[in-house]
Coordinates of C-alpha atoms in Angstrom, one line a residue:
X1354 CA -33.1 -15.4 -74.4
X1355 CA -33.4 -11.5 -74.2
X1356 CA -34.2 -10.6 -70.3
X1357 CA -37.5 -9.5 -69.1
X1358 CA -37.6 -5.5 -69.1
X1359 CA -38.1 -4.7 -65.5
X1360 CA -41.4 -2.1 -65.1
X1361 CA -40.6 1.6 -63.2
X1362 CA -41.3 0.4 -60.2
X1363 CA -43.6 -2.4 -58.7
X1364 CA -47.0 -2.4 -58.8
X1365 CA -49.8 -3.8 -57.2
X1366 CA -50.7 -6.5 -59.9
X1367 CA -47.2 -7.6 -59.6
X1368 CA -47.8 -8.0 -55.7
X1369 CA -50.7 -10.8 -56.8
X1370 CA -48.0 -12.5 -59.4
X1371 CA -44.2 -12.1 -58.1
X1372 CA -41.9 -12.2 -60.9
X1373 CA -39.3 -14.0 -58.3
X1374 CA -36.1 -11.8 -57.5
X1375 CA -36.1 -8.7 -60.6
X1376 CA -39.1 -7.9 -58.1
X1377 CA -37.1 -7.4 -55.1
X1378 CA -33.8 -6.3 -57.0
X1379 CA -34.8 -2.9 -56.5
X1380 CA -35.3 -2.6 -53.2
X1381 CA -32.8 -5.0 -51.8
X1382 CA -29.8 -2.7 -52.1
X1383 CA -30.6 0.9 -51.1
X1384 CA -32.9 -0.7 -47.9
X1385 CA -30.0 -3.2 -46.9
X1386 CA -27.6 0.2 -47.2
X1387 CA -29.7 2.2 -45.2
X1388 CA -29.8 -0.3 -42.6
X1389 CA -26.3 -0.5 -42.5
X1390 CA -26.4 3.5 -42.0
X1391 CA -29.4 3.5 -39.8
X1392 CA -29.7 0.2 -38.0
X1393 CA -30.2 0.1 -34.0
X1394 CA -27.5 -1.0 -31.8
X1395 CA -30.0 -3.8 -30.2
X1396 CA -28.4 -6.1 -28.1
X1397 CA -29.6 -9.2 -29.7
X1398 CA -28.3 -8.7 -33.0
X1399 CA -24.7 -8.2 -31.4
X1400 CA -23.1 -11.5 -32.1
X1401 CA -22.6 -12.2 -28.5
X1402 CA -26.2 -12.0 -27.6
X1403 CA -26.3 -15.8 -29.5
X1404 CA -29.4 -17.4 -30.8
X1405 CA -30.8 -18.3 -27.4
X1406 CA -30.5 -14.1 -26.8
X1407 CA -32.5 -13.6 -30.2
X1408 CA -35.2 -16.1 -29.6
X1409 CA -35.3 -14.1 -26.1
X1410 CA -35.8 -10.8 -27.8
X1411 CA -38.3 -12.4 -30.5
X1412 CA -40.5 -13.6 -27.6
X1413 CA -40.4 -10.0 -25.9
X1414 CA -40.9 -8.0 -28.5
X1415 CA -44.3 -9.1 -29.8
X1416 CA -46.7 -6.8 -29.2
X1417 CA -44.2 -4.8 -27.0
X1418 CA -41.9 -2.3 -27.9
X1419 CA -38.5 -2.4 -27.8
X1420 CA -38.1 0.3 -25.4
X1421 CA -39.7 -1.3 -22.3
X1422 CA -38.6 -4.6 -23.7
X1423 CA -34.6 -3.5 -23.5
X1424 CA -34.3 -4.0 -19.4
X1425 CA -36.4 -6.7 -18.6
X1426 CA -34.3 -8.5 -21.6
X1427 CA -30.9 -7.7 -20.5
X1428 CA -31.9 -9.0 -16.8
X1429 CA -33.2 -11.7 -18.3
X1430 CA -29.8 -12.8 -19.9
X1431 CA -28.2 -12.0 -17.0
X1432 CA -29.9 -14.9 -14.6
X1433 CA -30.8 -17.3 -17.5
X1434 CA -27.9 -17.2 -19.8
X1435 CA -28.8 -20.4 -21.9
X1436 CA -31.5 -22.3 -21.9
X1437 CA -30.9 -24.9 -19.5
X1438 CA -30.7 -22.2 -16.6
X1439 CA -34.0 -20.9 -17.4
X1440 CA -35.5 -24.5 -17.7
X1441 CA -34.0 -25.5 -13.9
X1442 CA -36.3 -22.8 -12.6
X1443 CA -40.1 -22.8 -12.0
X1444 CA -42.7 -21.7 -14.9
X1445 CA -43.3 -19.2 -11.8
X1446 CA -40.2 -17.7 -12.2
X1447 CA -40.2 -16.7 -15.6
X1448 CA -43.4 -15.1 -15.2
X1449 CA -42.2 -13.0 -12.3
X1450 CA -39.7 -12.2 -14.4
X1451 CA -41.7 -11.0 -17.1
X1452 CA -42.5 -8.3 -14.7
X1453 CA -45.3 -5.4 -17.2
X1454 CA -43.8 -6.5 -20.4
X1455 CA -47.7 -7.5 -21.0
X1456 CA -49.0 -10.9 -22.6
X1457 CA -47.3 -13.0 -20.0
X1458 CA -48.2 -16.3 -21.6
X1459 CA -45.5 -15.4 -23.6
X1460 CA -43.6 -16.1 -20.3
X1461 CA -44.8 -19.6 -19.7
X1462 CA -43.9 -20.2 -23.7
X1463 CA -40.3 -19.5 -23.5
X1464 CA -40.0 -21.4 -20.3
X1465 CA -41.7 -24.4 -22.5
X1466 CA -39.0 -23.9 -25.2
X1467 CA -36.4 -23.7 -22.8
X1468 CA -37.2 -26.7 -21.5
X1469 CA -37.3 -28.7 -25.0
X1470 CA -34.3 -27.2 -25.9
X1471 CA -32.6 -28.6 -23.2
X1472 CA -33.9 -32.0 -23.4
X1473 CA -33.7 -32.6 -27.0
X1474 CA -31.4 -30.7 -28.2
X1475 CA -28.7 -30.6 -25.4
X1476 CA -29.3 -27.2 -24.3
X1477 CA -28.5 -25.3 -27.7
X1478 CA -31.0 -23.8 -29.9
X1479 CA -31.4 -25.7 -32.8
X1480 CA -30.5 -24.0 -36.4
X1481 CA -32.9 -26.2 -38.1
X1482 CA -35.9 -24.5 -39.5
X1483 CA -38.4 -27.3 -38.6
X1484 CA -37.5 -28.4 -35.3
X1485 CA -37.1 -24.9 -34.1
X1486 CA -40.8 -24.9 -35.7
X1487 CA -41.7 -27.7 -33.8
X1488 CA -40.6 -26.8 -30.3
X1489 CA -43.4 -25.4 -28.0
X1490 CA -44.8 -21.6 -28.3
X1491 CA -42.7 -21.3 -31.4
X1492 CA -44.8 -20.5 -34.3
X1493 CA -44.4 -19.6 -37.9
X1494 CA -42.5 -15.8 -37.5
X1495 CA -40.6 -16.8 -34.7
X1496 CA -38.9 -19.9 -36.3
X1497 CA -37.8 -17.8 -39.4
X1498 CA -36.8 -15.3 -37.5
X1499 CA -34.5 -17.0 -35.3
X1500 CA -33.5 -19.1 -37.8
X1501 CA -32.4 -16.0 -40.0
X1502 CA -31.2 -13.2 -37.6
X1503 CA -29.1 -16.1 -35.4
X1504 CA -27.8 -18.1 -37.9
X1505 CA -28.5 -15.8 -41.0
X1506 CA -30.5 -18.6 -43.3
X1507 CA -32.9 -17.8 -46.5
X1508 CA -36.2 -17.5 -44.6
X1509 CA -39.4 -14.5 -45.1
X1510 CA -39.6 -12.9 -41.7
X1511 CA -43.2 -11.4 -41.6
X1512 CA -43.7 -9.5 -38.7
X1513 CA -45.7 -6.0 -38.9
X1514 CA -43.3 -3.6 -39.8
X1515 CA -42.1 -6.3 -42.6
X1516 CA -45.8 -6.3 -44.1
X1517 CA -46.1 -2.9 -43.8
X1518 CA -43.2 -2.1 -45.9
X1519 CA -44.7 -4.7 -48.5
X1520 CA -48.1 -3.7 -48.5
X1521 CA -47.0 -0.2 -49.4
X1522 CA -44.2 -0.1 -51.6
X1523 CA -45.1 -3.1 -53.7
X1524 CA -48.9 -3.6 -53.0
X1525 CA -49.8 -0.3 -53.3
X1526 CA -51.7 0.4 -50.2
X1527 CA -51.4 2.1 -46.3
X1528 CA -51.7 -1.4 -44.4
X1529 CA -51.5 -4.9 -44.7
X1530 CA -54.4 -7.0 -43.9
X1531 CA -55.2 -7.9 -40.1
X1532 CA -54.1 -11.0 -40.6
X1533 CA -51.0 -12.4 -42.8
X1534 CA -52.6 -13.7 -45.9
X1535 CA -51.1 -16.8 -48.4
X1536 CA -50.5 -13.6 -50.6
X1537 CA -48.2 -12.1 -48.4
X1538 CA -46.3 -15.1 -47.8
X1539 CA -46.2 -15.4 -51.5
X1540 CA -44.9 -11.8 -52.0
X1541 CA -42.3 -12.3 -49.4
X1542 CA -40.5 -15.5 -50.5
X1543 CA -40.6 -13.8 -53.8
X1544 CA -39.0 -10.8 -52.4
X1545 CA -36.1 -12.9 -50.7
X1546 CA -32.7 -12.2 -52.8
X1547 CA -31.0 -15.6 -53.8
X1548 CA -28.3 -16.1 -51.2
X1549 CA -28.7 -16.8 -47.6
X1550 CA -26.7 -14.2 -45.7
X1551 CA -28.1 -11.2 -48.0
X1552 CA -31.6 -12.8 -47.3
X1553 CA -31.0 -12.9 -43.8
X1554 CA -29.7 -9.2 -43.9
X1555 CA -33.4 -8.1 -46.1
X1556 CA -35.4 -9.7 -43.4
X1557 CA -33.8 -7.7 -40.7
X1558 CA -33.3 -4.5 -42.7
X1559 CA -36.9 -4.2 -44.0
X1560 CA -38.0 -4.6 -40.5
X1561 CA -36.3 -1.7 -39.1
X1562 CA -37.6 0.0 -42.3
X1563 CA -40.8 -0.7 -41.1
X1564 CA -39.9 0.1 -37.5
X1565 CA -37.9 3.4 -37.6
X1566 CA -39.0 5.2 -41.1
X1567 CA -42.4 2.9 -42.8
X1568 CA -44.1 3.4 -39.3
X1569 CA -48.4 3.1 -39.0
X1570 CA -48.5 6.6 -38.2
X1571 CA -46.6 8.7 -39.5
X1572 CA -44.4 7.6 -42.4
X1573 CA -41.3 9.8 -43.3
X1574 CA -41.2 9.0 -47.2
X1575 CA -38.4 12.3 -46.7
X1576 CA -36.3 9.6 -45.1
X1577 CA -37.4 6.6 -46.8
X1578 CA -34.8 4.7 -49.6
X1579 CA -37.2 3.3 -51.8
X1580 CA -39.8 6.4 -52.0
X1581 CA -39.2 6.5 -55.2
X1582 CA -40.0 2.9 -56.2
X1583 CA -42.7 2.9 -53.2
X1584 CA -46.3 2.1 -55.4
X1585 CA -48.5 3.8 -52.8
X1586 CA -46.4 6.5 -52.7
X1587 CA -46.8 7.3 -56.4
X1588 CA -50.2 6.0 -56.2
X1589 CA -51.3 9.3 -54.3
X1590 CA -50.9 7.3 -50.7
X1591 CA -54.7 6.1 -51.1
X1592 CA -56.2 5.6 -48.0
X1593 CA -56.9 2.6 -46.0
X1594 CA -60.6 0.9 -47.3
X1595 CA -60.1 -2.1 -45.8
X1596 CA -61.8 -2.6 -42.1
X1597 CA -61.4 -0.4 -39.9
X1598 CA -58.2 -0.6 -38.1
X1599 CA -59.0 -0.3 -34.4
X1600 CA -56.3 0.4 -31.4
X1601 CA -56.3 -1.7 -28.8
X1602 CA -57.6 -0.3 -25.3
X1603 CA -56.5 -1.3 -22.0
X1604 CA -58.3 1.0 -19.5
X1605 CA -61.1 -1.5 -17.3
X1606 CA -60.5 -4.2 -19.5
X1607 CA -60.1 -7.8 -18.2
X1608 CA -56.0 -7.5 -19.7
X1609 CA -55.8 -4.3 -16.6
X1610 CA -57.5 -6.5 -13.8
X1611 CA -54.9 -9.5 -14.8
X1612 CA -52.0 -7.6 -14.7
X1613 CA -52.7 -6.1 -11.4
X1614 CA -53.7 -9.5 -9.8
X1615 CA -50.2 -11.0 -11.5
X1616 CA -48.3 -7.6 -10.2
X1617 CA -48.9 -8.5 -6.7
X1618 CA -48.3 -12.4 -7.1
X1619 CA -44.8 -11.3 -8.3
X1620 CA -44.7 -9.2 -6.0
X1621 CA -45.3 -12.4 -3.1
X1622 CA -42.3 -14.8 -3.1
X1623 CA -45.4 -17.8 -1.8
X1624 CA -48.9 -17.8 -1.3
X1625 CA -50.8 -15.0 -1.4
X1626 CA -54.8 -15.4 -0.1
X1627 CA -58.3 -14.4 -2.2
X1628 CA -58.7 -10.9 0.1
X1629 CA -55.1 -9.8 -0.8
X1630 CA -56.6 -10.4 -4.6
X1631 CA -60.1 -9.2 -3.9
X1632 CA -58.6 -5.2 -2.9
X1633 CA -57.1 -5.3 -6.2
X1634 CA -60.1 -4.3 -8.2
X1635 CA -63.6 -3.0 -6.9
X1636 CA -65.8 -5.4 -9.5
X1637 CA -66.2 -8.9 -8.1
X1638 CA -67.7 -10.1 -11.2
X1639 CA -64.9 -8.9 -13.5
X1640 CA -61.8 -9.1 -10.8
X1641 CA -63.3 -13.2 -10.6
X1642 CA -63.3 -13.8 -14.6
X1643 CA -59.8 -11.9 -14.9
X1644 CA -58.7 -14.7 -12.1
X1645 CA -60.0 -17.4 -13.5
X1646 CA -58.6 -16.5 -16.9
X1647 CA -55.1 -16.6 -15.3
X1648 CA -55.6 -19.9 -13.9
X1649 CA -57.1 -21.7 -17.1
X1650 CA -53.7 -20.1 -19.0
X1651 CA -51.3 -21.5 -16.6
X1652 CA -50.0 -18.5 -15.0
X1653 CA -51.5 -19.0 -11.5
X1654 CA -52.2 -21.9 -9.5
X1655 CA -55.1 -22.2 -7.0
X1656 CA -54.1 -23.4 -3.8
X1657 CA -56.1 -25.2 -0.7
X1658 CA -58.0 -22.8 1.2
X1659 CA -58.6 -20.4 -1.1
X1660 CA -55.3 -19.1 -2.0
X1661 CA -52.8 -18.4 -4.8
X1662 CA -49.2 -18.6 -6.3
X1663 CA -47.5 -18.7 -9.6
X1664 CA -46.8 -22.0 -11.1
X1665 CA -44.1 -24.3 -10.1
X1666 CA -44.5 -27.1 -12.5

């Protein structure tokens, strides 16, 4: 049978029908080379750092960037090592560690993973796709991408950088939708090359594609390995017509009043009372729903007589 002809360069039709792995051929080779030119020395994908020091870094970087995620991670290593240490210790403690990382749930997640870890799996992150799917606070990205940066398995790591990178040089436009679609799943196993440590090499290297060089605001196609395959780039870079891709504000929202209110219950090794919380912001209303909102989540307890910690249990 005489092989398919592959096209130029891939389109966005062929984003809606994958054509398996002559789509990705293309790409896989000059963006795993440029990784290996251009890739960060991270901490977590040193081979010391283990799986328990990726899942770490996979919690901490959501949302966060890798910058201000870089000390809080390596102190974080430093007193909880594996699992089990961070499991002895109060839900509490991980928050306080957590420290202005932001989205501290993500804190009382961990600690919950930590703790299954330990007690089903003897203290070692499991390898397995589906139970590390099936431990607490560990969703879809997370499994995969534990499962392929610490123990380099076959797996589509979609995180935003990742869809970026897709949505423009194979879909053919400036961003991916809001939120990941079964098309994008689609396109990304299809993208996956055949064997499992190149795989796991694509997921990381198109991510810091995505990171360093395919960034929201201000691509460098100069810099870029696949510019010349990239469909939105020959397309004309057509803007965004999609809905309209707002930035997230912090200023006088309820996220600014939680954070201070947690920054002083760090900051308090015990109890802290309502009038050490009530100075923290001038607008009862708000400073009471902000309060509130910490204790429904977890991530404060309400003591008698009207005073505060962080959890213990």
């Amino acid at each position: 049978m005489t092989a398919p002809t592959k096209p130029p360069h891939p389109t966005a039709a062929s984003a809606d029908t994958p054509s398996g792995p002559p789509l990705g051929e293309n790409l896989h080779s000059p963006v795993i080379d440029w990784f290996g030119e251009h890739a960060r020395d991270l901490p977590w994908r040193r081979p010391e750092a283990g799986a328990w020091g990726v899942m770490v870094s996979e919690f901490m970087l959501q949302q966060t960037p890798v910058s201000r995620v870089l000390p809080v991670y390596e102190q974080w290593l430093e007193r909880w090592p594996r699992p089990a240490d961070l499991a002895k210790d109060a839900p509490g403690e991980a928050v306080r560690a957590w420290g202005r990382l932001g989205y501290p749930r993500r804190a009382l997640r961990l600690h919950g993973a930590a703790v299954a870890i330990t007690e089903r799996h003897g203290g070692d992150v499991p390898a397995d796709h589906a139970q590390l799917l099936a431990l607490p606070g560990i969703g879809e990205y997370t499994a995969a991408a534990v499962a392929s940066f610490a123990y380099g398995q076959r797996h589509p790591v979609l995180d935003t950088n990742v869809r970026r990178v897709f949505a423009r040089a194979v879909t053919g436009v400036q961003y991916p939708p809001n939120a990941t679609t079964a098309a994008e799943r689609k396109l990304a196993r299809a993208l996956l090359p055949e064997d499992e440590p190149t795989a796991a090499r694509w997921a990381a290297a198109s991510m810091e594609l995505g990171a360093l060089v395919c960034t929201a605001k201000s691509e460098s196609c100069h810099r870029c390995p696949i510019a010349a395959q990239c469909a939105w780039r020959l397309a004309g870079k057509p803007e965004h017509d999609g809905p309209p891709r707002r930035g997230q504000t912090y200023a006088g929202t309820d996220r600014q009043v939680r954070g201070r209110l947690l920054a002083v219950l760090r900051e308090a090794h015990g109890a802290v009372p309502q009038a050490a919380l009530d100075r923290v912001w001038h607008e009862p209303v708000q400073r009471a729903r902000a309060l509130d909102g910490l204790v429904a989540d977890g991530l404060v307890e309400p003591l008698a007589g009207g005073s505060y910690r962080l959890p213990l249990t």
